[in-house]
Short mmCIF file of C-alpha atoms in Angstrom, two decimals:
data_model
loop_
_atom_site.label_atom_id
_atom_site.label_comp_id
_atom_site.label_asym_id
_atom_site.label_seq_id
_atom_site.Cartn_x
_atom_site.Cartn_y
_atom_site.Cartn_z
CA MET A 274 103.20 -48.11 14.95
CA PRO A 275 100.95 -48.92 17.93
CA HIS A 276 97.32 -49.60 17.16
CA THR A 277 94.87 -47.32 18.93
CA LEU A 278 91.67 -49.01 19.93
CA SER A 279 88.88 -46.58 20.67
CA ALA A 280 87.51 -47.09 24.13
CA SER A 281 84.82 -45.11 25.84
CA ALA A 282 86.53 -43.20 28.61
CA PRO A 283 84.78 -43.34 31.94
CA SER A 284 84.24 -40.06 33.78
CA SER A 285 86.69 -41.22 36.45
CA ALA A 286 89.56 -43.68 36.72
CA PRO A 287 88.62 -47.07 35.26
CA THR A 288 87.70 -49.81 37.72
CA VAL A 289 89.21 -53.29 37.55
CA ASP A 290 85.89 -54.47 36.08
CA GLU A 291 86.20 -51.89 33.29
CA LEU A 292 89.82 -52.91 32.67
CA LEU A 293 88.77 -56.57 32.51
CA ASP A 294 85.87 -55.74 30.16
CA PHE A 295 88.25 -53.84 27.86
CA ALA A 296 90.71 -56.76 27.87
CA ARG A 297 87.91 -59.24 27.07
CA ARG A 298 86.49 -57.17 24.21
CA THR A 299 89.95 -56.57 22.75
CA ALA A 300 91.00 -60.23 23.08
CA ALA A 301 87.85 -61.21 21.17
CA ASP A 302 88.64 -58.84 18.28
CA PRO A 303 90.48 -60.86 15.58
CA ASP A 304 91.46 -57.69 13.69
CA VAL A 305 93.36 -56.31 16.70
CA VAL A 306 94.86 -59.67 17.75
CA GLY A 307 95.93 -60.38 14.16
CA ARG A 308 98.09 -57.22 14.05
CA LEU A 309 100.59 -58.54 16.57
CA PRO A 310 103.79 -59.86 14.98
CA LEU A 311 104.90 -63.11 16.62
CA ASP A 312 108.53 -64.06 17.25
CA PRO A 313 109.48 -67.74 17.66
CA GLU A 314 111.94 -66.94 20.44
CA GLY A 315 110.86 -63.85 22.36
CA ARG A 316 107.77 -62.09 23.59
CA THR A 317 106.36 -59.36 21.37
CA TRP A 318 104.01 -56.53 22.28
CA LEU A 319 101.92 -53.79 20.81
CA ARG A 320 100.72 -50.79 22.83
CA LEU A 321 96.96 -50.17 22.77
CA GLN A 322 94.82 -47.24 23.86
CA GLY A 323 93.15 -48.41 27.06
CA PRO A 324 90.04 -46.97 28.69
CA GLY A 325 90.20 -43.84 30.79
CA GLY A 326 93.91 -43.20 30.36
CA SER A 327 94.94 -46.73 31.28
CA GLU A 328 98.02 -48.42 29.85
CA ALA A 329 97.18 -51.40 27.66
CA TRP A 330 99.21 -54.00 25.77
CA LEU A 331 98.72 -56.87 23.37
CA ILE A 332 101.42 -59.43 24.20
CA GLY A 333 102.61 -62.46 22.22
CA TRP A 334 104.08 -65.41 24.11
CA PRO A 335 106.17 -67.99 22.24
CA PRO A 336 106.21 -71.53 23.63
CA GLY A 337 107.85 -71.61 27.05
CA ALA A 338 107.86 -67.82 27.56
CA GLU A 339 107.32 -66.51 31.07
CA THR A 340 107.43 -63.23 32.97
CA GLY A 341 109.05 -64.34 36.22
CA TRP A 342 107.62 -63.13 39.52
CA HIS A 343 106.70 -59.44 39.42
CA ASP A 344 104.21 -56.81 40.51
CA HIS A 345 102.85 -53.72 38.79
CA GLY A 346 104.13 -50.94 41.02
CA GLY A 347 100.82 -50.33 42.77
CA SER A 348 98.65 -50.21 39.64
CA ARG A 349 95.53 -52.32 39.41
CA GLY A 350 94.92 -54.27 36.26
CA ALA A 351 93.45 -57.09 34.25
CA PHE A 352 94.49 -59.48 31.52
CA VAL A 353 92.71 -61.91 29.23
CA THR A 354 94.05 -64.68 27.00
CA ALA A 355 93.14 -64.13 23.34
CA THR A 356 94.74 -67.26 21.82
CA GLY A 357 96.56 -70.25 23.26
CA GLU A 358 96.63 -70.87 26.98
CA LEU A 359 98.46 -69.09 29.79
CA ALA A 360 99.09 -70.18 33.35
CA GLU A 361 99.23 -67.68 36.18
CA GLN A 362 100.79 -68.33 39.56
CA SER A 363 100.06 -65.68 42.17
CA VAL A 364 100.32 -65.23 45.90
CA SER A 365 97.09 -64.45 47.70
CA VAL A 366 98.37 -62.46 50.62
CA PRO A 367 98.64 -58.76 51.40
CA LEU A 368 102.30 -57.84 51.06
CA PRO A 369 103.92 -55.21 53.27
CA GLY A 370 104.47 -51.71 51.88
CA ALA A 371 107.82 -50.35 50.75
CA GLY A 372 111.01 -51.17 52.57
CA TRP A 373 111.12 -54.97 52.46
CA LEU A 374 113.61 -57.02 50.47
CA SER A 375 112.76 -60.57 51.50
CA LEU A 376 109.55 -62.11 52.75
CA GLU A 377 108.79 -65.61 53.96
CA LEU A 378 105.33 -66.56 52.73
CA ALA A 379 102.95 -68.70 54.73
CA THR A 380 101.98 -72.05 53.28
CA ASP A 381 98.82 -72.28 51.17
CA VAL A 382 99.05 -68.73 49.76
CA ASP A 383 99.76 -69.84 46.20
CA ARG A 384 97.04 -69.67 43.59
CA VAL A 385 97.34 -71.24 40.13
CA ARG A 386 95.03 -70.50 37.20
CA SER A 387 94.93 -71.86 33.69
CA LEU A 388 93.53 -69.25 31.31
CA SER A 389 92.17 -70.40 27.94
CA PRO A 390 90.98 -68.00 25.21
CA GLY A 391 88.44 -65.53 26.62
CA GLN A 392 89.44 -66.23 30.21
CA GLY A 393 91.20 -63.66 32.33
CA ARG A 394 91.37 -62.01 35.68
CA ALA A 395 91.43 -58.64 37.35
CA PHE A 396 93.68 -57.73 40.27
CA GLY A 397 94.34 -55.00 42.79
CA PRO A 398 97.40 -52.87 43.45
CA HIS A 399 99.30 -55.42 45.58
CA HIS A 400 99.20 -58.35 43.15
CA VAL A 401 102.39 -60.42 42.73
CA HIS A 402 102.39 -63.10 40.04
CA GLN A 403 104.12 -64.79 37.16
CA VAL A 404 102.56 -65.71 33.84
CA VAL A 405 103.75 -68.63 31.68
CA ASN A 406 102.97 -70.07 28.27
CA ALA A 407 103.65 -73.71 29.17
CA SER A 408 102.98 -74.97 25.64
CA ASP A 409 105.83 -76.70 23.86
CA ASN A 410 104.67 -75.67 20.38
CA HIS A 411 101.92 -73.00 20.38
CA HIS A 412 102.05 -69.24 20.80
CA ALA A 413 99.64 -67.51 23.14
CA ILE A 414 98.41 -63.92 22.88
CA SER A 415 96.94 -61.87 25.69
CA VAL A 416 95.59 -58.37 26.37
CA HIS A 417 96.66 -56.45 29.50
CA ALA A 418 95.41 -53.14 30.95
CA TYR A 419 96.70 -51.20 33.98
CA TYR A 420 95.61 -48.09 35.84
CA PRO A 421 97.26 -45.92 36.68
CA PRO A 422 99.80 -46.49 33.90
CA LEU A 423 102.66 -48.55 35.29
CA PRO A 424 104.96 -46.33 37.38
CA LEU A 425 107.39 -49.22 37.83
CA MET A 426 107.61 -53.00 38.02
CA ARG A 427 109.31 -54.88 40.81
CA ARG A 428 110.85 -58.23 39.89
CA TYR A 429 111.27 -60.99 42.44
CA SER A 430 113.03 -64.31 42.78
CA ARG A 431 111.31 -67.11 44.59
CA ARG A 432 112.79 -70.11 46.37
CA GLY A 433 110.19 -72.19 48.12
CA GLN A 434 108.26 -69.84 50.39
CA VAL A 435 110.79 -66.99 50.23
CA LEU A 436 110.04 -64.08 47.91
CA ARG A 437 113.01 -61.73 47.40
CA LEU A 438 113.03 -58.35 45.66
CA GLU A 439 115.68 -58.43 42.91
CA LEU A 440 115.08 -55.44 40.62
CA VAL A 441 112.96 -52.33 40.25
CA GLU A 442 112.35 -51.28 36.63
CA ARG A 443 111.03 -47.92 35.46
CA PRO A 444 109.02 -47.45 32.23
CA GLU A 445 112.02 -46.04 30.33
CA GLU A 446 113.80 -49.38 30.91
CA TRP A 447 111.17 -51.56 29.19
#
């Protein structure tokens, strides 16, 4: 059964700073983090009650686990590493709106971050990234929050500087 973490609901939609603050506080709570069952082969997750109606997750990453390139369907969000270390690759470029299937990225748009426990980042609605636990032998755990709740996720393949839309997933498919 998902754990519900009480969060003070803002009077309006939560900002990315509020999402990041929630993720940091939750990642620092050993009682919440300790409730996540870990699987040696696959990612695990536990739904949390995020602030202001946001969607929030506690995610376990076995060694070598990764998300692949994806976006969050126009939602803004934040995530923070609770244990272990995660690497994030993202593209720092405004992407066109709907209707594109393939995009050639300019050089020097890639950003890489290494996120140790307590470190995280917030992002806007046009963020495309992939997250990886590059460890060969240690799990990582992270906290994620999105607002509005994820309407969909678009998954991409990437070859060099070409980003190609491969799949659109709806919440009922997760």
